[in-house]
Amino acid sequence: MHPQVIGLVWIAALGPAALAFVAAVPGRGGASFRRFTLAAWIALLSALGWALAVALGGSMTSGTLGIHGVGVSIYLDPLSVTMNALVAFIGLIVVTYSITYLEGDPRRLRFLRLLAATLASVLTIAIAGNVLLLCVAWLATSLALDGLLRFYAERPFAVLAARKRFVIARIGEIFLIAAALLIYAQVRSLDYVHVFAAARAGLPIALQAASLCIVIAALLKSAQFPLHGWLTEVMEAPTPVSALLHAGIVNAGGFLVLRFSSLAVHAFASLEVLAIVGAFTALFGSVVMLAQTSIKVALAYSTIAQMGFMMLECGLGAFPAALLHIVAHSFYKAHAFLSSGSVIDIARSAWTPGPSGAAHRARRLVVASGVGAVLASLAFIFHVSPVAQPGLFALGIVASLGIIHLIASGLDEKPSARVVGATLGWSALVAAAYVLLQFGAQRIFANTLPNESALHGIITAWIAVLVVAAFAGVTYVQSLLPGNGGALQWRRAYMWIANGLYVNTFANRLLLRAWPGAGRTAAEER
């Protein structure tokens, strides 16, 4: 830990302060819109500068402005500066996109102010060094996002999604505040430095309970099953809101777990809860996504699945992999939503009729054997075992299943040398990128995130085995669909899957019983 540099580290708050300033100060005309872009640039340059400073000089803290360890402070380490830079970069893109996207809308300035307030709050979550500041920024993020979700208040689905998320967010905040109270009762400070030091010294019952509360708050923030439905309904809000959700809002749950991972690895049931809920959510979202006809809804279910994967990674102790997942998924999904309007045209122009008939199952077996041999070789070379690194090993197998499906799709009954060569080449590139990025993340964050990823119980072992078996089964069933999709049992299953097992419909009805009013029409249509 770098010695405290109080006067210097506080400058890291320049980015959130600039965005909060433009969100609070009224204005009109083109100059008002340009100031939002300027504030976003200030946030990005500040984030990149502090990322470089931490890379060169190590972690830093400002110390706490407050009394008895309760107040505000800045904490900069590889985890916080990575998240800070990620949010600032995507935030700049979303702000720039929004100015053009909402051109002509009389409420554009209000939208940009809400957008800036949300980004300022998320950036504060990333660099907060005190649990009190984290809780305040967490609440501010939820309130600002509620305004964005209700931007089109005349749309029933928009109101329904905002109300559902409002209830879930308040419950999550109660658990986060409870965690803060438990931490203070035990440590007598909410400063990260003291909390992490207490975790290293041992984890009493109070801190174990605080860890479980943090886990629950994180799961509620990240749209985990069965409280995932609001994320599929935010499509009624402007498209930039969907992209913004991936600039650290939905991902904030994963960041919260990573931030307090030193507690979670020693707490009873914390990792197990993350692994179980995350695994089921990942499987559920992956399957439902395949049956969607709306691009944005499919992307939303994809996000639900990815958040499940991220929680599963944390539950299996693969914390660097989870952080890498946050970064990669944020960039990919923000781009996917912002370019969703042109996806249909691209797909139509690129579509060509495929060969008729069913694929040869023998080829799939050969492909699976080849990919399995490569995976075993890589595991041997890099000393990855299911006991020492269960999370990385299980996720490597799941990634291999995707590569198997990719190669098998290219090796249909009329393969050409060009298609086979391109498929094998891209598959090799994907596999190499996966391995290099995973081990790069482990090295970069070795001193920031716990490396205690070995199996810590029989429950964890069974979770890893069941995850691999479940996704292997889904991959196999997916390979059968092209030739059997017209069968009655498949069509019945498709109806249930396309509607997300009707879990969201049930949630809508419960909400409208407790909170009737706007949104009833939307729920009835759903």
Coordinates of C-alpha atoms in Angstrom, one line a residue:
M1 CA 0.0 0.0 0.0
H2 CA 1.4 3.4 -1.0
P3 CA 1.7 5.9 1.8
Q4 CA -1.3 8.1 2.2
V5 CA -1.2 11.1 -0.1
I6 CA -4.3 13.0 1.1
G7 CA -4.0 16.1 -1.0
L8 CA -3.3 14.2 -4.2
V9 CA -5.7 11.3 -4.2
W10 CA -8.7 13.5 -3.7
I11 CA -8.2 14.7 -7.2
A12 CA -9.5 11.3 -8.3
A13 CA -13.0 12.6 -7.5
L14 CA -12.7 15.2 -10.3
G15 CA -14.5 13.0 -12.8
P16 CA -17.6 12.3 -10.7
A17 CA -17.6 15.9 -9.6
A18 CA -17.6 17.2 -13.2
L19 CA -20.5 15.0 -14.1
A20 CA -22.4 15.8 -10.9
F21 CA -21.9 19.6 -11.7
V22 CA -23.3 19.4 -15.2
A23 CA -26.2 17.3 -13.9
A24 CA -27.1 19.9 -11.2
V25 CA -26.5 23.2 -13.1
P26 CA -29.4 24.2 -15.5
G27 CA -28.7 25.4 -19.0
R28 CA -30.0 25.7 -22.5
G29 CA -28.9 25.5 -26.1
G30 CA -25.9 23.8 -27.8
A31 CA -23.5 24.9 -25.1
S32 CA -25.4 22.9 -22.5
F33 CA -25.1 19.7 -24.6
R34 CA -21.3 20.3 -25.2
R35 CA -20.7 20.6 -21.5
F36 CA -21.9 17.1 -20.9
T37 CA -19.4 15.8 -23.4
L38 CA -16.7 17.9 -21.8
A39 CA -17.5 16.5 -18.3
A40 CA -17.4 12.9 -19.7
W41 CA -14.0 13.6 -21.2
I42 CA -12.7 15.0 -17.9
A43 CA -14.0 11.8 -16.2
L44 CA -12.2 9.5 -18.7
L45 CA -8.9 11.4 -18.7
S46 CA -8.9 11.5 -14.9
A47 CA -9.7 7.7 -14.8
L48 CA -6.9 6.9 -17.2
G49 CA -4.4 9.1 -15.4
W50 CA -5.1 7.4 -12.0
A51 CA -5.0 4.0 -13.6
L52 CA -1.5 4.8 -14.8
A53 CA -0.6 6.2 -11.4
V54 CA -1.7 3.0 -9.7
A55 CA 0.1 0.8 -12.2
L56 CA 3.4 2.7 -11.6
G57 CA 3.1 3.5 -7.9
G58 CA 0.8 0.9 -6.3
S59 CA -2.5 1.3 -4.4
M60 CA -3.3 4.6 -2.7
T61 CA -5.8 5.9 -0.2
S62 CA -6.8 9.5 0.7
G63 CA -7.6 8.7 4.3
T64 CA -11.1 9.4 5.7
L65 CA -12.7 12.7 6.2
G66 CA -15.1 12.0 9.1
I67 CA -15.1 10.8 12.6
H68 CA -14.4 7.4 14.1
G69 CA -13.8 5.9 10.7
V70 CA -17.2 7.0 9.3
G71 CA -17.1 9.5 6.4
V72 CA -15.8 9.8 2.9
S73 CA -12.5 8.7 1.4
I74 CA -11.0 7.6 -1.9
Y75 CA -9.4 4.1 -2.4
L76 CA -7.4 3.4 -5.5
D77 CA -6.2 0.0 -6.3
P78 CA -6.1 -2.1 -9.6
L79 CA -9.7 -3.1 -9.1
S80 CA -11.1 0.4 -8.5
V81 CA -9.1 2.1 -11.3
T82 CA -10.1 -0.7 -13.7
M83 CA -13.8 -0.2 -13.0
N84 CA -13.4 3.6 -12.9
A85 CA -11.8 3.6 -16.4
L86 CA -14.4 1.2 -17.7
V87 CA -17.4 3.3 -16.5
A88 CA -15.8 6.5 -17.7
F89 CA -15.0 5.2 -21.2
I90 CA -18.5 3.7 -21.8
G91 CA -20.1 6.7 -20.2
L92 CA -18.4 9.0 -22.7
I93 CA -19.7 6.9 -25.6
V94 CA -23.2 6.8 -24.2
V95 CA -23.3 10.6 -23.6
T96 CA -22.0 11.3 -27.1
Y97 CA -24.5 8.9 -28.6
S98 CA -27.4 10.2 -26.5
I99 CA -26.9 13.8 -27.7
T100 CA -27.6 12.7 -31.3
Y101 CA -30.0 10.0 -30.5
L102 CA -32.4 12.3 -28.7
E103 CA -32.0 15.3 -31.1
G104 CA -35.4 16.9 -31.5
D105 CA -36.8 15.5 -28.2
P106 CA -37.8 18.4 -25.9
R107 CA -36.7 16.4 -22.9
R108 CA -33.2 15.8 -24.1
L109 CA -31.6 18.0 -21.6
R110 CA -33.4 16.3 -18.7
F111 CA -32.3 12.9 -20.0
L112 CA -28.6 14.1 -20.2
R113 CA -28.8 15.4 -16.7
L114 CA -30.1 12.1 -15.3
L115 CA -27.5 10.3 -17.4
A116 CA -24.7 12.5 -15.9
A117 CA -26.0 12.0 -12.4
T118 CA -26.1 8.2 -12.9
L119 CA -22.5 8.1 -14.2
A120 CA -21.2 10.3 -11.4
S121 CA -22.8 8.0 -8.8
V122 CA -21.4 4.8 -10.5
L123 CA -17.9 6.4 -10.7
T124 CA -18.1 7.2 -7.0
I125 CA -19.0 3.6 -6.2
A126 CA -15.8 2.5 -8.1
I127 CA -13.4 4.8 -6.2
A128 CA -15.1 4.9 -2.8
G129 CA -12.8 4.1 0.1
N130 CA -15.4 4.1 2.9
V131 CA -18.6 1.9 3.2
L132 CA -20.6 5.0 4.0
L133 CA -19.7 6.7 0.8
L134 CA -20.3 3.4 -1.1
C135 CA -23.9 3.2 0.4
V136 CA -24.7 6.8 -0.5
A137 CA -23.4 6.4 -4.1
W138 CA -25.2 3.0 -4.4
L139 CA -28.5 4.7 -3.4
A140 CA -27.9 7.7 -5.7
T141 CA -27.3 5.4 -8.6
S142 CA -30.6 3.7 -8.1
L143 CA -32.5 6.9 -7.8
A144 CA -31.0 8.4 -10.9
L145 CA -31.6 5.2 -12.9
D146 CA -35.3 5.2 -11.8
G147 CA -35.6 8.6 -13.5
L148 CA -34.1 7.2 -16.7
L149 CA -36.4 4.2 -16.6
R150 CA -39.4 6.5 -16.2
F151 CA -38.3 8.8 -19.0
Y152 CA -41.2 7.7 -21.2
A153 CA -43.8 7.6 -18.4
E154 CA -46.6 7.2 -20.9
R155 CA -45.4 3.7 -21.7
P156 CA -46.9 1.1 -19.4
F157 CA -44.0 -1.3 -19.7
A158 CA -41.5 1.5 -18.8
V159 CA -43.5 2.3 -15.6
L160 CA -43.8 -1.4 -14.8
A161 CA -40.1 -2.0 -15.1
A162 CA -39.2 1.1 -13.1
R163 CA -41.6 0.0 -10.3
K164 CA -40.3 -3.5 -10.2
R165 CA -36.7 -2.4 -10.1
F166 CA -37.6 0.2 -7.4
V167 CA -38.8 -2.5 -5.1
I168 CA -35.9 -4.8 -5.7
A169 CA -33.4 -1.9 -5.3
R170 CA -34.8 -0.8 -2.0
I171 CA -34.5 -4.4 -0.6
G172 CA -30.9 -4.6 -1.8
E173 CA -30.1 -1.3 -0.2
I174 CA -31.5 -2.5 3.1
F175 CA -29.1 -5.5 3.0
L176 CA -26.2 -3.2 2.1
I177 CA -26.9 -0.9 5.0
A178 CA -27.3 -3.9 7.3
A179 CA -23.8 -5.0 6.2
A180 CA -22.4 -1.5 6.9
L181 CA -23.9 -1.6 10.4
L182 CA -22.5 -5.1 11.1
I183 CA -19.1 -4.1 9.9
Y184 CA -19.0 -1.0 12.1
A185 CA -20.2 -2.9 15.1
Q186 CA -17.3 -5.3 14.7
V187 CA -14.5 -3.1 13.3
R188 CA -15.5 0.3 14.7
S189 CA -14.7 1.8 11.3
L190 CA -16.1 1.8 7.8
D191 CA -12.8 2.6 6.1
Y192 CA -11.8 0.0 3.6
V193 CA -8.3 -0.2 4.9
H194 CA -9.5 -1.2 8.4
V195 CA -12.2 -3.5 7.1
F196 CA -9.7 -5.4 4.9
A197 CA -7.2 -5.6 7.7
A198 CA -9.9 -7.1 10.0
A199 CA -10.8 -9.7 7.4
R200 CA -7.2 -10.8 7.2
A201 CA -7.0 -11.2 10.9
G202 CA -10.0 -13.5 11.0
L203 CA -13.7 -13.4 10.4
P204 CA -16.0 -13.3 13.4
I205 CA -19.8 -13.9 13.1
A206 CA -20.6 -10.3 12.6
L207 CA -18.4 -10.0 9.5
Q208 CA -19.6 -13.3 8.2
A209 CA -23.2 -12.0 8.4
A210 CA -22.1 -8.8 6.8
S211 CA -20.5 -10.8 3.9
L212 CA -23.8 -12.6 3.4
C213 CA -25.7 -9.4 3.3
I214 CA -23.3 -8.0 0.7
V215 CA -23.8 -11.1 -1.4
I216 CA -27.6 -10.7 -1.3
A217 CA -27.3 -7.0 -2.2
A218 CA -25.1 -7.9 -5.1
L219 CA -27.4 -10.6 -6.4
L220 CA -30.4 -8.2 -6.2
K221 CA -28.4 -5.5 -8.1
S222 CA -27.4 -7.9 -10.9
A223 CA -30.8 -9.2 -12.0
Q224 CA -30.4 -12.7 -10.8
F225 CA -33.2 -15.3 -11.0
P226 CA -36.0 -15.0 -10.1
L227 CA -35.8 -11.2 -9.7
H228 CA -34.5 -10.6 -13.2
G229 CA -37.7 -9.5 -15.1
W230 CA -37.2 -5.8 -14.8
L231 CA -34.1 -6.0 -17.0
T232 CA -36.1 -7.4 -19.9
E233 CA -38.6 -4.6 -19.7
V234 CA -36.2 -1.6 -19.7
M235 CA -36.3 -1.7 -23.5
E236 CA -39.2 0.8 -23.2
A237 CA -36.6 3.3 -22.1
P238 CA -34.3 5.1 -24.6
T239 CA -31.7 2.8 -26.1
P240 CA -28.8 4.6 -24.3
V241 CA -30.3 3.5 -21.0
S242 CA -29.8 -0.2 -22.0
A243 CA -26.2 0.6 -22.9
L244 CA -25.7 2.6 -19.7
L245 CA -26.9 -0.4 -17.6
H246 CA -23.7 -2.1 -18.7
A247 CA -21.5 0.8 -17.7
G248 CA -21.2 -0.4 -14.2
I249 CA -24.9 -0.5 -13.0
V250 CA -25.9 -4.2 -13.5
N251 CA -22.2 -5.0 -13.1
A252 CA -22.1 -3.1 -9.8
G253 CA -23.2 -6.3 -8.1
G254 CA -20.2 -8.1 -9.3
F255 CA -17.9 -5.2 -8.4
L256 CA -19.4 -5.2 -4.9
V257 CA -18.6 -8.9 -4.4
L258 CA -15.0 -8.4 -5.7
R259 CA -14.5 -5.3 -3.5
F260 CA -15.4 -7.4 -0.4
S261 CA -14.0 -10.7 -1.7
S262 CA -11.6 -10.8 1.2
L263 CA -14.7 -11.2 3.4
A264 CA -16.5 -13.6 1.1
V265 CA -13.7 -16.2 0.9
H266 CA -13.8 -16.8 4.6
A267 CA -17.5 -16.4 5.3
F268 CA -19.9 -19.2 5.8
A269 CA -22.2 -19.9 2.8
S270 CA -21.3 -16.6 0.9
L271 CA -19.5 -18.3 -2.0
E272 CA -22.0 -21.2 -2.1
V273 CA -24.9 -18.8 -2.4
L274 CA -23.2 -16.9 -5.2
A275 CA -22.3 -20.2 -7.1
I276 CA -25.8 -21.7 -6.8
V277 CA -27.8 -18.6 -7.7
G278 CA -25.3 -17.6 -10.4
A279 CA -25.2 -21.1 -12.0
F280 CA -28.9 -21.4 -12.3
T281 CA -29.3 -17.8 -13.6
A282 CA -26.6 -18.4 -16.2
L283 CA -28.3 -21.6 -17.4
F284 CA -31.8 -20.0 -17.4
G285 CA -30.7 -16.8 -19.2
S286 CA -28.7 -18.7 -21.8
V287 CA -31.6 -21.0 -22.7
V288 CA -34.3 -18.3 -22.7
M289 CA -32.2 -16.0 -24.8
L290 CA -32.1 -18.6 -27.7
A291 CA -35.9 -18.5 -28.0
Q292 CA -36.3 -14.7 -28.2
T293 CA -37.4 -12.9 -31.4
S294 CA -36.7 -9.4 -30.3
I295 CA -33.1 -8.4 -30.5
K296 CA -33.1 -6.2 -27.4
V297 CA -34.9 -8.7 -25.3
A298 CA -32.5 -11.4 -26.4
L299 CA -29.6 -9.1 -25.4
A300 CA -31.3 -8.5 -22.0
Y301 CA -31.5 -12.3 -21.4
S302 CA -27.9 -12.6 -22.5
T303 CA -27.0 -10.0 -19.9
I304 CA -28.9 -12.0 -17.2
A305 CA -27.0 -15.1 -18.2
Q306 CA -23.6 -13.2 -18.2
M307 CA -24.3 -11.8 -14.8
G308 CA -25.1 -15.3 -13.6
F309 CA -21.7 -16.5 -15.0
M310 CA -20.0 -13.6 -13.3
M311 CA -21.6 -14.6 -9.9
L312 CA -20.7 -18.2 -10.6
E313 CA -17.1 -17.3 -11.2
C314 CA -17.0 -15.4 -7.8
G315 CA -18.7 -18.4 -6.1
L316 CA -16.1 -20.7 -7.5
G317 CA -13.3 -18.4 -6.3
A318 CA -12.2 -17.3 -9.8
F319 CA -12.2 -13.6 -8.9
P320 CA -9.8 -12.3 -11.6
A321 CA -11.9 -14.2 -14.2
A322 CA -15.0 -12.4 -12.9
L323 CA -13.4 -9.0 -13.2
L324 CA -12.2 -9.8 -16.7
H325 CA -15.8 -10.9 -17.4
I326 CA -17.1 -7.6 -16.2
V327 CA -14.8 -5.6 -18.5
A328 CA -15.3 -7.8 -21.6
H329 CA -19.1 -8.0 -21.2
S330 CA -19.5 -4.3 -20.6
F331 CA -17.7 -3.4 -23.8
Y332 CA -19.5 -6.0 -25.9
K333 CA -23.0 -5.4 -24.6
A334 CA -22.8 -1.6 -24.7
H335 CA -21.7 -1.9 -28.4
A336 CA -24.5 -4.4 -29.0
F337 CA -27.3 -2.2 -27.7
L338 CA -26.0 1.0 -29.4
S339 CA -25.7 -0.8 -32.7
S340 CA -28.9 -2.9 -32.4
G341 CA -30.8 -0.7 -34.9
S342 CA -28.5 -1.8 -37.7
V343 CA -28.2 -5.5 -36.7
I344 CA -31.2 -6.6 -38.7
D345 CA -30.0 -5.0 -41.9
I346 CA -26.6 -6.5 -41.4
A347 CA -28.1 -10.0 -40.8
R348 CA -30.3 -9.7 -43.8
S349 CA -27.5 -8.7 -46.1
A350 CA -25.2 -11.5 -44.8
W351 CA -27.8 -14.3 -44.8
T352 CA -27.4 -17.1 -47.3
P353 CA -29.5 -20.4 -47.4
G354 CA -27.7 -23.2 -45.7
P355 CA -27.5 -26.8 -47.0
S356 CA -30.4 -29.1 -46.4
G357 CA -30.4 -32.1 -44.2
A358 CA -29.0 -33.0 -40.8
A359 CA -25.4 -32.5 -39.7
H360 CA -23.3 -35.7 -39.2
R361 CA -23.2 -36.6 -35.5
A362 CA -19.9 -38.4 -36.0
R363 CA -18.3 -35.0 -37.0
R364 CA -19.5 -33.5 -33.8
L365 CA -17.9 -36.3 -31.8
V366 CA -14.6 -35.8 -33.6
V367 CA -14.7 -32.1 -33.0
A368 CA -15.6 -32.6 -29.3
S369 CA -12.7 -35.1 -29.0
G370 CA -10.2 -32.7 -30.6
V371 CA -11.3 -29.7 -28.5
G372 CA -11.2 -31.9 -25.4
A373 CA -7.6 -32.9 -26.2
V374 CA -6.6 -29.3 -26.7
L375 CA -8.2 -28.3 -23.4
A376 CA -6.5 -31.1 -21.5
S377 CA -3.1 -30.1 -23.0
L378 CA -3.6 -26.4 -22.0
A379 CA -4.6 -27.4 -18.5
F380 CA -1.5 -29.5 -18.2
I381 CA 0.8 -26.8 -19.6
F382 CA -0.6 -24.1 -17.3
H383 CA -1.1 -26.4 -14.3
V384 CA -4.8 -25.9 -14.1
S385 CA -6.7 -28.6 -12.2
P386 CA -10.3 -29.0 -11.1
V387 CA -9.2 -29.2 -7.5
A388 CA -6.7 -26.2 -7.4
Q389 CA -8.7 -24.0 -9.7
P390 CA -12.3 -25.3 -10.0
G391 CA -13.7 -22.1 -11.3
L392 CA -11.2 -21.6 -14.1
F393 CA -11.4 -25.2 -15.0
A394 CA -15.2 -25.4 -15.2
L395 CA -15.5 -22.1 -17.1
G396 CA -12.8 -23.4 -19.5
I397 CA -15.0 -26.4 -20.3
V398 CA -18.0 -24.2 -20.8
A399 CA -16.0 -22.1 -23.2
S400 CA -14.9 -25.2 -25.0
L401 CA -18.5 -26.3 -25.5
G402 CA -19.1 -23.0 -27.3
I403 CA -16.0 -23.7 -29.5
I404 CA -17.3 -27.2 -30.2
H405 CA -20.6 -25.8 -31.4
L406 CA -18.8 -23.2 -33.5
I407 CA -16.6 -25.7 -35.3
A408 CA -19.4 -28.3 -35.7
S409 CA -21.6 -25.6 -37.4
G410 CA -18.9 -25.0 -39.9
L411 CA -18.4 -28.7 -40.6
D412 CA -21.9 -29.4 -42.1
E413 CA -22.6 -32.0 -44.7
K414 CA -21.1 -29.9 -47.5
P415 CA -18.0 -28.2 -46.0
S416 CA -15.6 -26.2 -48.1
A417 CA -11.9 -25.8 -47.4
R418 CA -12.4 -22.0 -47.0
V419 CA -15.2 -22.4 -44.4
V420 CA -13.4 -25.1 -42.5
G421 CA -10.1 -23.2 -42.5
A422 CA -11.8 -20.0 -41.3
T423 CA -13.7 -21.8 -38.6
L424 CA -10.7 -23.6 -37.3
G425 CA -8.6 -20.4 -37.4
W426 CA -11.2 -18.3 -35.5
S427 CA -11.7 -21.1 -33.0
A428 CA -8.0 -21.3 -32.3
L429 CA -7.9 -17.5 -31.9
V430 CA -10.8 -17.5 -29.5
A431 CA -9.2 -20.3 -27.4
A432 CA -5.8 -18.6 -27.3
A433 CA -7.4 -15.3 -26.4
Y434 CA -9.4 -16.9 -23.6
V435 CA -6.3 -18.6 -22.1
L436 CA -4.0 -15.5 -22.3
L437 CA -6.6 -13.1 -21.0
Q438 CA -7.4 -15.4 -18.0
F439 CA -3.8 -15.8 -17.0
G440 CA -3.1 -12.1 -17.7
A441 CA -5.9 -11.1 -15.3
Q442 CA -4.6 -13.5 -12.6
R443 CA -1.2 -11.8 -12.7
I444 CA -2.5 -8.2 -12.9
F445 CA -4.9 -8.6 -9.9
A446 CA -2.9 -11.2 -7.9
N447 CA -2.2 -8.7 -5.1
T448 CA -5.7 -7.2 -5.2
L449 CA -8.1 -10.1 -5.3
P450 CA -7.9 -13.3 -3.2
N451 CA -6.2 -16.2 -4.9
E452 CA -7.8 -18.8 -2.7
S453 CA -9.6 -20.5 -5.5
A454 CA -9.1 -24.1 -4.4
L455 CA -12.2 -26.2 -3.6
H456 CA -13.5 -25.2 -0.2
G457 CA -16.2 -27.9 0.2
I458 CA -18.1 -30.7 -1.4
I459 CA -20.9 -28.3 -2.3
T460 CA -18.5 -26.3 -4.5
A461 CA -17.3 -29.5 -6.2
W462 CA -20.8 -30.6 -7.0
I463 CA -21.8 -27.1 -8.2
A464 CA -18.8 -27.1 -10.7
V465 CA -19.7 -30.6 -11.9
L466 CA -23.4 -29.8 -12.3
V467 CA -22.6 -26.6 -14.2
V468 CA -20.5 -28.4 -16.7
A469 CA -23.1 -31.2 -17.1
A470 CA -25.9 -28.7 -17.5
F471 CA -24.2 -26.7 -20.2
A472 CA -23.1 -29.9 -22.0
G473 CA -26.7 -31.0 -22.0
V474 CA -27.9 -27.7 -23.4
T475 CA -25.2 -27.8 -26.1
Y476 CA -26.3 -31.3 -27.1
V477 CA -30.0 -30.4 -27.2
Q478 CA -29.2 -27.3 -29.3
S479 CA -27.5 -29.6 -31.8
L480 CA -30.7 -31.6 -32.1
L481 CA -33.0 -28.7 -32.7
P482 CA -32.4 -28.1 -36.5
G483 CA -33.8 -31.5 -37.4
N484 CA -36.4 -31.8 -34.7
G485 CA -37.7 -28.3 -34.1
G486 CA -41.1 -29.1 -35.6
A487 CA -42.0 -31.9 -33.1
L488 CA -44.8 -31.2 -30.7
Q489 CA -42.8 -31.6 -27.6
W490 CA -40.2 -29.1 -28.9
R491 CA -42.9 -26.6 -29.7
R492 CA -44.4 -26.9 -26.3
A493 CA -41.0 -26.5 -24.6
Y494 CA -40.3 -23.5 -26.9
M495 CA -43.4 -21.7 -25.7
W496 CA -42.4 -22.0 -22.1
I497 CA -38.8 -21.1 -22.7
A498 CA -39.7 -18.1 -24.9
N499 CA -41.8 -16.8 -22.0
G500 CA -39.1 -17.3 -19.5
L501 CA -41.1 -20.1 -17.7
Y502 CA -43.7 -17.3 -17.0
V503 CA -41.7 -16.3 -13.9
N504 CA -41.8 -12.6 -14.9
T505 CA -45.6 -12.8 -15.6
F506 CA -46.1 -14.1 -12.0
A507 CA -43.9 -11.3 -10.7
N508 CA -45.9 -8.7 -12.6
R509 CA -49.1 -9.9 -11.1
L510 CA -47.7 -9.9 -7.6
L511 CA -46.4 -6.3 -8.1
L512 CA -49.7 -5.0 -9.4
R513 CA -51.6 -6.5 -6.5
A514 CA -49.4 -4.7 -4.1
W515 CA -48.9 -1.5 -6.2
P516 CA -51.8 -1.1 -8.6
G517 CA -52.0 1.7 -11.2
A518 CA -49.9 2.5 -14.3
G519 CA -48.4 -0.6 -15.8
R520 CA -51.5 -2.8 -15.4
T521 CA -52.1 -2.9 -19.2
A522 CA -48.5 -3.9 -19.8
A523 CA -48.7 -6.7 -17.3
E524 CA -51.9 -8.0 -18.7
E525 CA -50.4 -8.0 -22.2
R526 CA -47.3 -9.8 -20.9

